[in-house]
Amino acid sequence: MLRALYLHIIMGLGIEVWPGVIHHEKPWELMEGVVQCMLAAFSALSVLGLRYPLQMLPLLLWELVWKSIWLIVVALSLWSTNNPSRHVKLQGGFFWIFRGGLSGMG
């Protein structure tokens, strides 16, 4: 089950993040560059999770914690105003898939 989660991360970020990292046309703003590079590094490290799923478990826990904080601080306020963007909906969906995978491990 852990390998499936790592593969899900690799595929999702491979589609969403890596094309922009490899082929970005103009310089990014500071925070956009930080986010894109951090997500690219996260997906690259997830490749190790395919081979060493338990040793890379802290990587998945980090994902769960930051996404939980993001949902509470950012997404809930946008959803409460009925104004969530496509990215907010997408990130929320990834959280629930990830949470469901972890609850199914036990």
mmCIF file of N, CA and C in Angstrom:
data_model
loop_
_atom_site.group_PDB
_atom_site.id
_atom_site.type_symbol
_atom_site.label_atom_id
_atom_site.label_comp_id
_atom_site.label_asym_id
_atom_site.label_seq_id
_atom_site.Cartn_x
_atom_site.Cartn_y
_atom_site.Cartn_z
ATOM 1 N N MET A 1 0.809 -1.190 0.000
ATOM 2 C CA MET A 1 0.000 0.000 0.000
ATOM 3 C C MET A 1 0.865 1.271 0.000
ATOM 4 N N LEU A 2 1.975 1.250 0.725
ATOM 5 C CA LEU A 2 2.860 2.417 0.730
ATOM 6 C C LEU A 2 3.421 2.682 -0.661
ATOM 7 N N ARG A 3 3.794 1.619 -1.355
ATOM 8 C CA ARG A 3 4.329 1.801 -2.705
ATOM 9 C C ARG A 3 3.300 2.452 -3.624
ATOM 10 N N ALA A 4 2.042 2.107 -3.442
ATOM 11 C CA ALA A 4 0.975 2.731 -4.240
ATOM 12 C C ALA A 4 0.881 4.225 -3.949
ATOM 13 N N LEU A 5 1.049 4.612 -2.697
ATOM 14 C CA LEU A 5 1.028 6.035 -2.351
ATOM 15 C C LEU A 5 2.212 6.771 -2.960
ATOM 16 N N TYR A 6 3.398 6.170 -2.881
ATOM 17 C CA TYR A 6 4.567 6.792 -3.508
ATOM 18 C C TYR A 6 4.353 6.929 -5.014
ATOM 19 N N LEU A 7 3.823 5.895 -5.645
ATOM 20 C CA LEU A 7 3.574 5.940 -7.082
ATOM 21 C C LEU A 7 2.547 7.013 -7.421
ATOM 22 N N HIS A 8 1.521 7.143 -6.601
ATOM 23 C CA HIS A 8 0.506 8.180 -6.800
ATOM 24 C C HIS A 8 1.145 9.574 -6.747
ATOM 25 N N ILE A 9 2.027 9.784 -5.797
ATOM 26 C CA ILE A 9 2.718 11.074 -5.667
ATOM 27 C C ILE A 9 3.592 11.329 -6.890
ATOM 28 N N ILE A 10 4.354 10.309 -7.286
ATOM 29 C CA ILE A 10 5.258 10.455 -8.433
ATOM 30 C C ILE A 10 4.465 10.803 -9.691
ATOM 31 N N MET A 11 3.390 10.088 -9.920
ATOM 32 C CA MET A 11 2.597 10.324 -11.129
ATOM 33 C C MET A 11 1.904 11.686 -11.083
ATOM 34 N N GLY A 12 1.292 12.012 -9.960
ATOM 35 C CA GLY A 12 0.580 13.285 -9.848
ATOM 36 C C GLY A 12 1.489 14.484 -10.012
ATOM 37 N N LEU A 13 2.609 14.481 -9.290
ATOM 38 C CA LEU A 13 3.532 15.606 -9.396
ATOM 39 C C LEU A 13 4.305 15.572 -10.712
ATOM 40 N N GLY A 14 4.486 14.383 -11.247
ATOM 41 C CA GLY A 14 5.138 14.284 -12.554
ATOM 42 C C GLY A 14 4.315 14.957 -13.638
ATOM 43 N N ILE A 15 3.012 14.866 -13.526
ATOM 44 C CA ILE A 15 2.122 15.499 -14.505
ATOM 45 C C ILE A 15 1.960 16.992 -14.226
ATOM 46 N N GLU A 16 1.818 17.357 -12.959
ATOM 47 C CA GLU A 16 1.526 18.746 -12.597
ATOM 48 C C GLU A 16 2.763 19.646 -12.480
ATOM 49 N N VAL A 17 3.848 19.118 -11.906
ATOM 50 C CA VAL A 17 4.970 19.981 -11.534
ATOM 51 C C VAL A 17 6.141 19.894 -12.508
ATOM 52 N N TRP A 18 6.558 18.682 -12.856
ATOM 53 C CA TRP A 18 7.788 18.528 -13.631
ATOM 54 C C TRP A 18 7.780 19.220 -14.992
ATOM 55 N N PRO A 19 6.692 19.219 -15.749
ATOM 56 C CA PRO A 19 6.740 19.955 -17.021
ATOM 57 C C PRO A 19 7.059 21.444 -16.831
ATOM 58 N N GLY A 20 6.499 22.041 -15.781
ATOM 59 C CA GLY A 20 6.785 23.441 -15.505
ATOM 60 C C GLY A 20 8.202 23.675 -15.021
ATOM 61 N N VAL A 21 8.756 22.720 -14.282
ATOM 62 C CA VAL A 21 10.134 22.851 -13.802
ATOM 63 C C VAL A 21 11.108 22.758 -14.976
ATOM 64 N N ILE A 22 10.847 21.831 -15.857
ATOM 65 C CA ILE A 22 11.767 21.600 -16.979
ATOM 66 C C ILE A 22 11.631 22.673 -18.060
ATOM 67 N N HIS A 23 10.400 23.123 -18.326
ATOM 68 C CA HIS A 23 10.162 24.009 -19.467
ATOM 69 C C HIS A 23 9.588 25.369 -19.085
ATOM 70 N N HIS A 24 9.941 25.912 -17.926
ATOM 71 C CA HIS A 24 9.355 27.220 -17.608
ATOM 72 C C HIS A 24 10.023 28.292 -18.471
ATOM 73 N N GLU A 25 9.184 29.210 -18.941
ATOM 74 C CA GLU A 25 9.607 30.191 -19.927
ATOM 75 C C GLU A 25 10.193 31.465 -19.303
ATOM 76 N N LYS A 26 9.626 31.884 -18.191
ATOM 77 C CA LYS A 26 10.065 33.132 -17.564
ATOM 78 C C LYS A 26 10.445 32.861 -16.117
ATOM 79 N N PRO A 27 11.197 33.746 -15.506
ATOM 80 C CA PRO A 27 11.567 33.541 -14.097
ATOM 81 C C PRO A 27 10.335 33.521 -13.193
ATOM 82 N N TRP A 28 10.391 32.665 -12.176
ATOM 83 C CA TRP A 28 9.300 32.572 -11.225
ATOM 84 C C TRP A 28 9.445 33.643 -10.154
ATOM 85 N N GLU A 29 8.326 33.997 -9.562
ATOM 86 C CA GLU A 29 8.359 34.783 -8.333
ATOM 87 C C GLU A 29 9.006 33.906 -7.261
ATOM 88 N N LEU A 30 9.495 34.504 -6.217
ATOM 89 C CA LEU A 30 10.230 33.767 -5.186
ATOM 90 C C LEU A 30 9.445 32.585 -4.644
ATOM 91 N N MET A 31 8.244 32.821 -4.143
ATOM 92 C CA MET A 31 7.481 31.741 -3.511
ATOM 93 C C MET A 31 7.029 30.690 -4.522
ATOM 94 N N GLU A 32 6.711 31.096 -5.739
ATOM 95 C CA GLU A 32 6.333 30.123 -6.772
ATOM 96 C C GLU A 32 7.513 29.201 -7.078
ATOM 97 N N GLY A 33 8.711 29.761 -7.144
ATOM 98 C CA GLY A 33 9.907 28.949 -7.372
ATOM 99 C C GLY A 33 10.174 27.997 -6.224
ATOM 100 N N VAL A 34 9.997 28.480 -5.009
ATOM 101 C CA VAL A 34 10.196 27.621 -3.832
ATOM 102 C C VAL A 34 9.216 26.455 -3.862
ATOM 103 N N VAL A 35 7.953 26.740 -4.101
ATOM 104 C CA VAL A 35 6.926 25.694 -4.109
ATOM 105 C C VAL A 35 7.202 24.677 -5.204
ATOM 106 N N GLN A 36 7.475 25.139 -6.410
ATOM 107 C CA GLN A 36 7.698 24.221 -7.523
ATOM 108 C C GLN A 36 8.924 23.334 -7.292
ATOM 109 N N CYS A 37 10.005 23.926 -6.812
ATOM 110 C CA CYS A 37 11.218 23.137 -6.557
ATOM 111 C C CYS A 37 11.031 22.172 -5.390
ATOM 112 N N MET A 38 10.317 22.595 -4.358
ATOM 113 C CA MET A 38 10.072 21.712 -3.223
ATOM 114 C C MET A 38 9.201 20.526 -3.633
ATOM 115 N N LEU A 39 8.178 20.769 -4.438
ATOM 116 C CA LEU A 39 7.333 19.673 -4.900
ATOM 117 C C LEU A 39 8.084 18.743 -5.849
ATOM 118 N N ALA A 40 8.962 19.305 -6.671
ATOM 119 C CA ALA A 40 9.770 18.458 -7.552
ATOM 120 C C ALA A 40 10.710 17.579 -6.725
ATOM 121 N N ALA A 41 11.315 18.142 -5.695
ATOM 122 C CA ALA A 41 12.194 17.353 -4.823
ATOM 123 C C ALA A 41 11.404 16.281 -4.090
ATOM 124 N N PHE A 42 10.207 16.614 -3.673
ATOM 125 C CA PHE A 42 9.346 15.649 -2.984
ATOM 126 C C PHE A 42 9.037 14.460 -3.892
ATOM 127 N N SER A 43 8.718 14.741 -5.143
ATOM 128 C CA SER A 43 8.416 13.647 -6.065
ATOM 129 C C SER A 43 9.672 12.840 -6.382
ATOM 130 N N ALA A 44 10.816 13.505 -6.486
ATOM 131 C CA ALA A 44 12.063 12.780 -6.745
ATOM 132 C C ALA A 44 12.408 11.862 -5.574
ATOM 133 N N LEU A 45 12.215 12.333 -4.355
ATOM 134 C CA LEU A 45 12.475 11.491 -3.183
ATOM 135 C C LEU A 45 11.459 10.358 -3.069
ATOM 136 N N SER A 46 10.266 10.567 -3.590
ATOM 137 C CA SER A 46 9.254 9.512 -3.558
ATOM 138 C C SER A 46 9.666 8.311 -4.395
ATOM 139 N N VAL A 47 10.531 8.528 -5.362
ATOM 140 C CA VAL A 47 11.047 7.407 -6.154
ATOM 141 C C VAL A 47 11.782 6.430 -5.236
ATOM 142 N N LEU A 48 12.520 6.952 -4.254
ATOM 143 C CA LEU A 48 13.186 6.080 -3.283
ATOM 144 C C LEU A 48 12.170 5.290 -2.463
ATOM 145 N N GLY A 49 10.995 5.866 -2.251
ATOM 146 C CA GLY A 49 9.952 5.179 -1.504
ATOM 147 C C GLY A 49 9.440 3.931 -2.201
ATOM 148 N N LEU A 50 9.559 3.884 -3.517
ATOM 149 C CA LEU A 50 9.167 2.671 -4.232
ATOM 150 C C LEU A 50 10.069 1.499 -3.855
ATOM 151 N N ARG A 51 11.342 1.801 -3.624
ATOM 152 C CA ARG A 51 12.304 0.752 -3.273
ATOM 153 C C ARG A 51 12.366 0.517 -1.766
ATOM 154 N N TYR A 52 12.285 1.591 -0.981
ATOM 155 C CA TYR A 52 12.411 1.522 0.480
ATOM 156 C C TYR A 52 11.188 2.156 1.135
ATOM 157 N N PRO A 53 10.030 1.507 1.076
ATOM 158 C CA PRO A 53 8.800 2.167 1.538
ATOM 159 C C PRO A 53 8.781 2.534 3.014
ATOM 160 N N LEU A 54 9.263 1.686 3.890
ATOM 161 C CA LEU A 54 9.220 2.009 5.323
ATOM 162 C C LEU A 54 10.265 3.041 5.708
ATOM 163 N N GLN A 55 11.440 2.968 5.099
ATOM 164 C CA GLN A 55 12.482 3.934 5.432
ATOM 165 C C GLN A 55 12.111 5.345 4.979
ATOM 166 N N MET A 56 11.284 5.451 3.954
ATOM 167 C CA MET A 56 10.876 6.765 3.459
ATOM 168 C C MET A 56 9.530 7.219 4.034
ATOM 169 N N LEU A 57 9.017 6.508 5.022
ATOM 170 C CA LEU A 57 7.749 6.863 5.643
ATOM 171 C C LEU A 57 7.729 8.294 6.199
ATOM 172 N N PRO A 58 8.814 8.813 6.763
ATOM 173 C CA PRO A 58 8.779 10.219 7.208
ATOM 174 C C PRO A 58 8.423 11.193 6.084
ATOM 175 N N LEU A 59 8.745 10.850 4.855
ATOM 176 C CA LEU A 59 8.369 11.695 3.725
ATOM 177 C C LEU A 59 6.847 11.772 3.586
ATOM 178 N N LEU A 60 6.172 10.646 3.750
ATOM 179 C CA LEU A 60 4.713 10.639 3.678
ATOM 180 C C LEU A 60 4.087 11.344 4.882
ATOM 181 N N LEU A 61 4.697 11.195 6.042
ATOM 182 C CA LEU A 61 4.182 11.894 7.227
ATOM 183 C C LEU A 61 4.331 13.403 7.074
ATOM 184 N N TRP A 62 5.443 13.843 6.489
ATOM 185 C CA TRP A 62 5.639 15.267 6.220
ATOM 186 C C TRP A 62 4.538 15.773 5.288
ATOM 187 N N GLU A 63 4.230 15.004 4.249
ATOM 188 C CA GLU A 63 3.160 15.370 3.315
ATOM 189 C C GLU A 63 1.824 15.491 4.031
ATOM 190 N N LEU A 64 1.519 14.536 4.894
ATOM 191 C CA LEU A 64 0.267 14.558 5.629
ATOM 192 C C LEU A 64 0.176 15.782 6.546
ATOM 193 N N VAL A 65 1.262 16.121 7.220
ATOM 194 C CA VAL A 65 1.250 17.253 8.152
ATOM 195 C C VAL A 65 1.125 18.577 7.417
ATOM 196 N N TRP A 66 1.941 18.798 6.376
ATOM 197 C CA TRP A 66 1.852 20.105 5.717
ATOM 198 C C TRP A 66 0.518 20.276 5.017
ATOM 199 N N LYS A 67 -0.013 19.198 4.444
ATOM 200 C CA LYS A 67 -1.286 19.325 3.749
ATOM 201 C C LYS A 67 -2.422 19.535 4.751
ATOM 202 N N SER A 68 -2.348 18.942 5.928
ATOM 203 C CA SER A 68 -3.355 19.176 6.968
ATOM 204 C C SER A 68 -3.338 20.631 7.411
ATOM 205 N N ILE A 69 -2.149 21.172 7.619
ATOM 206 C CA ILE A 69 -2.030 22.588 7.997
ATOM 207 C C ILE A 69 -2.592 23.469 6.892
ATOM 208 N N TRP A 70 -2.247 23.167 5.644
ATOM 209 C CA TRP A 70 -2.727 23.946 4.507
ATOM 210 C C TRP A 70 -4.248 23.898 4.415
ATOM 211 N N LEU A 71 -4.829 22.713 4.619
ATOM 212 C CA LEU A 71 -6.286 22.601 4.559
ATOM 213 C C LEU A 71 -6.956 23.447 5.638
ATOM 214 N N ILE A 72 -6.401 23.425 6.832
ATOM 215 C CA ILE A 72 -7.001 24.169 7.943
ATOM 216 C C ILE A 72 -6.818 25.673 7.764
ATOM 217 N N VAL A 73 -5.628 26.101 7.376
ATOM 218 C CA VAL A 73 -5.317 27.534 7.326
ATOM 219 C C VAL A 73 -5.789 28.193 6.029
ATOM 220 N N VAL A 74 -5.612 27.530 4.887
ATOM 221 C CA VAL A 74 -5.889 28.158 3.593
ATOM 222 C C VAL A 74 -7.209 27.688 2.988
ATOM 223 N N ALA A 75 -7.333 26.387 2.797
ATOM 224 C CA ALA A 75 -8.469 25.869 2.031
ATOM 225 C C ALA A 75 -9.804 26.082 2.726
ATOM 226 N N LEU A 76 -9.868 25.874 4.030
ATOM 227 C CA LEU A 76 -11.150 26.043 4.725
ATOM 228 C C LEU A 76 -11.677 27.465 4.619
ATOM 229 N N SER A 77 -10.781 28.446 4.674
ATOM 230 C CA SER A 77 -11.250 29.827 4.550
ATOM 231 C C SER A 77 -11.765 30.093 3.134
ATOM 232 N N LEU A 78 -11.129 29.517 2.118
ATOM 233 C CA LEU A 78 -11.624 29.696 0.754
ATOM 234 C C LEU A 78 -12.934 28.955 0.534
ATOM 235 N N TRP A 79 -13.047 27.734 1.073
ATOM 236 C CA TRP A 79 -14.287 26.982 0.926
ATOM 237 C C TRP A 79 -15.431 27.657 1.681
ATOM 238 N N SER A 80 -15.138 28.278 2.813
ATOM 239 C CA SER A 80 -16.202 28.923 3.587
ATOM 240 C C SER A 80 -16.779 30.136 2.856
ATOM 241 N N THR A 81 -16.008 30.745 1.954
ATOM 242 C CA THR A 81 -16.507 31.863 1.154
ATOM 243 C C THR A 81 -17.042 31.392 -0.195
ATOM 244 N N ASN A 82 -17.143 30.068 -0.373
ATOM 245 C CA ASN A 82 -17.601 29.474 -1.632
ATOM 246 C C ASN A 82 -16.788 29.957 -2.825
ATOM 247 N N ASN A 83 -15.477 30.088 -2.613
ATOM 248 C CA ASN A 83 -14.620 30.585 -3.672
ATOM 249 C C ASN A 83 -13.353 29.736 -3.840
ATOM 250 N N PRO A 84 -13.463 28.402 -3.828
ATOM 251 C CA PRO A 84 -12.245 27.613 -4.000
ATOM 252 C C PRO A 84 -11.824 27.568 -5.471
ATOM 253 N N SER A 85 -10.544 27.704 -5.710
ATOM 254 C CA SER A 85 -10.028 27.621 -7.072
ATOM 255 C C SER A 85 -9.863 26.160 -7.471
ATOM 256 N N ARG A 86 -9.497 25.935 -8.704
ATOM 257 C CA ARG A 86 -9.257 24.576 -9.188
ATOM 258 C C ARG A 86 -8.141 23.922 -8.388
ATOM 259 N N HIS A 87 -7.092 24.670 -8.054
ATOM 260 C CA HIS A 87 -5.969 24.110 -7.310
ATOM 261 C C HIS A 87 -6.363 23.735 -5.880
ATOM 262 N N VAL A 88 -7.224 24.513 -5.261
ATOM 263 C CA VAL A 88 -7.691 24.186 -3.914
ATOM 264 C C VAL A 88 -8.483 22.889 -3.947
ATOM 265 N N LYS A 89 -9.348 22.739 -4.931
ATOM 266 C CA LYS A 89 -10.125 21.508 -5.060
ATOM 267 C C LYS A 89 -9.211 20.315 -5.327
ATOM 268 N N LEU A 90 -8.216 20.493 -6.184
ATOM 269 C CA LEU A 90 -7.285 19.421 -6.513
ATOM 270 C C LEU A 90 -6.477 19.000 -5.295
ATOM 271 N N GLN A 91 -5.936 19.953 -4.550
ATOM 272 C CA GLN A 91 -5.142 19.634 -3.368
ATOM 273 C C GLN A 91 -5.992 18.956 -2.300
ATOM 274 N N GLY A 92 -7.207 19.412 -2.121
ATOM 275 C CA GLY A 92 -8.097 18.768 -1.167
ATOM 276 C C GLY A 92 -8.386 17.331 -1.545
ATOM 277 N N GLY A 93 -8.555 17.078 -2.833
ATOM 278 C CA GLY A 93 -8.778 15.715 -3.306
ATOM 279 C C GLY A 93 -7.588 14.820 -3.036
ATOM 280 N N PHE A 94 -6.373 15.322 -3.268
ATOM 281 C CA PHE A 94 -5.171 14.539 -2.988
ATOM 282 C C PHE A 94 -5.078 14.202 -1.507
ATOM 283 N N PHE A 95 -5.468 15.147 -0.645
ATOM 284 C CA PHE A 95 -5.415 14.884 0.787
ATOM 285 C C PHE A 95 -6.322 13.723 1.160
ATOM 286 N N TRP A 96 -7.545 13.708 0.638
ATOM 287 C CA TRP A 96 -8.484 12.654 1.014
ATOM 288 C C TRP A 96 -8.075 11.302 0.446
ATOM 289 N N ILE A 97 -7.457 11.283 -0.737
ATOM 290 C CA ILE A 97 -6.933 10.026 -1.273
ATOM 291 C C ILE A 97 -5.810 9.520 -0.379
ATOM 292 N N PHE A 98 -4.910 10.414 0.012
ATOM 293 C CA PHE A 98 -3.777 10.049 0.867
ATOM 294 C C PHE A 98 -4.282 9.551 2.220
ATOM 295 N N ARG A 99 -5.241 10.259 2.796
ATOM 296 C CA ARG A 99 -5.788 9.877 4.102
ATOM 297 C C ARG A 99 -6.462 8.506 4.022
ATOM 298 N N GLY A 100 -7.202 8.273 2.956
ATOM 299 C CA GLY A 100 -7.865 6.990 2.766
ATOM 300 C C GLY A 100 -6.860 5.853 2.634
ATOM 301 N N GLY A 101 -5.743 6.115 1.956
ATOM 302 C CA GLY A 101 -4.701 5.100 1.816
ATOM 303 C C GLY A 101 -4.065 4.767 3.142
ATOM 304 N N LEU A 102 -3.833 5.768 3.979
ATOM 305 C CA LEU A 102 -3.233 5.508 5.281
ATOM 306 C C LEU A 102 -4.192 4.757 6.185
ATOM 307 N N SER A 103 -5.477 5.103 6.143
ATOM 308 C CA SER A 103 -6.425 4.405 7.011
ATOM 309 C C SER A 103 -6.635 2.960 6.562
ATOM 310 N N GLY A 104 -6.404 2.682 5.278
ATOM 311 C CA GLY A 104 -6.544 1.328 4.775
ATOM 312 C C GLY A 104 -5.348 0.445 5.071
ATOM 313 N N MET A 105 -4.268 1.022 5.612
ATOM 314 C CA MET A 105 -3.057 0.241 5.897
ATOM 315 C C MET A 105 -3.207 -0.611 7.139
ATOM 316 N N GLY A 106 -4.062 -0.207 8.075
ATOM 317 C CA GLY A 106 -4.150 -0.856 9.366
ATOM 318 C C GLY A 106 -4.921 -2.081 9.399
#
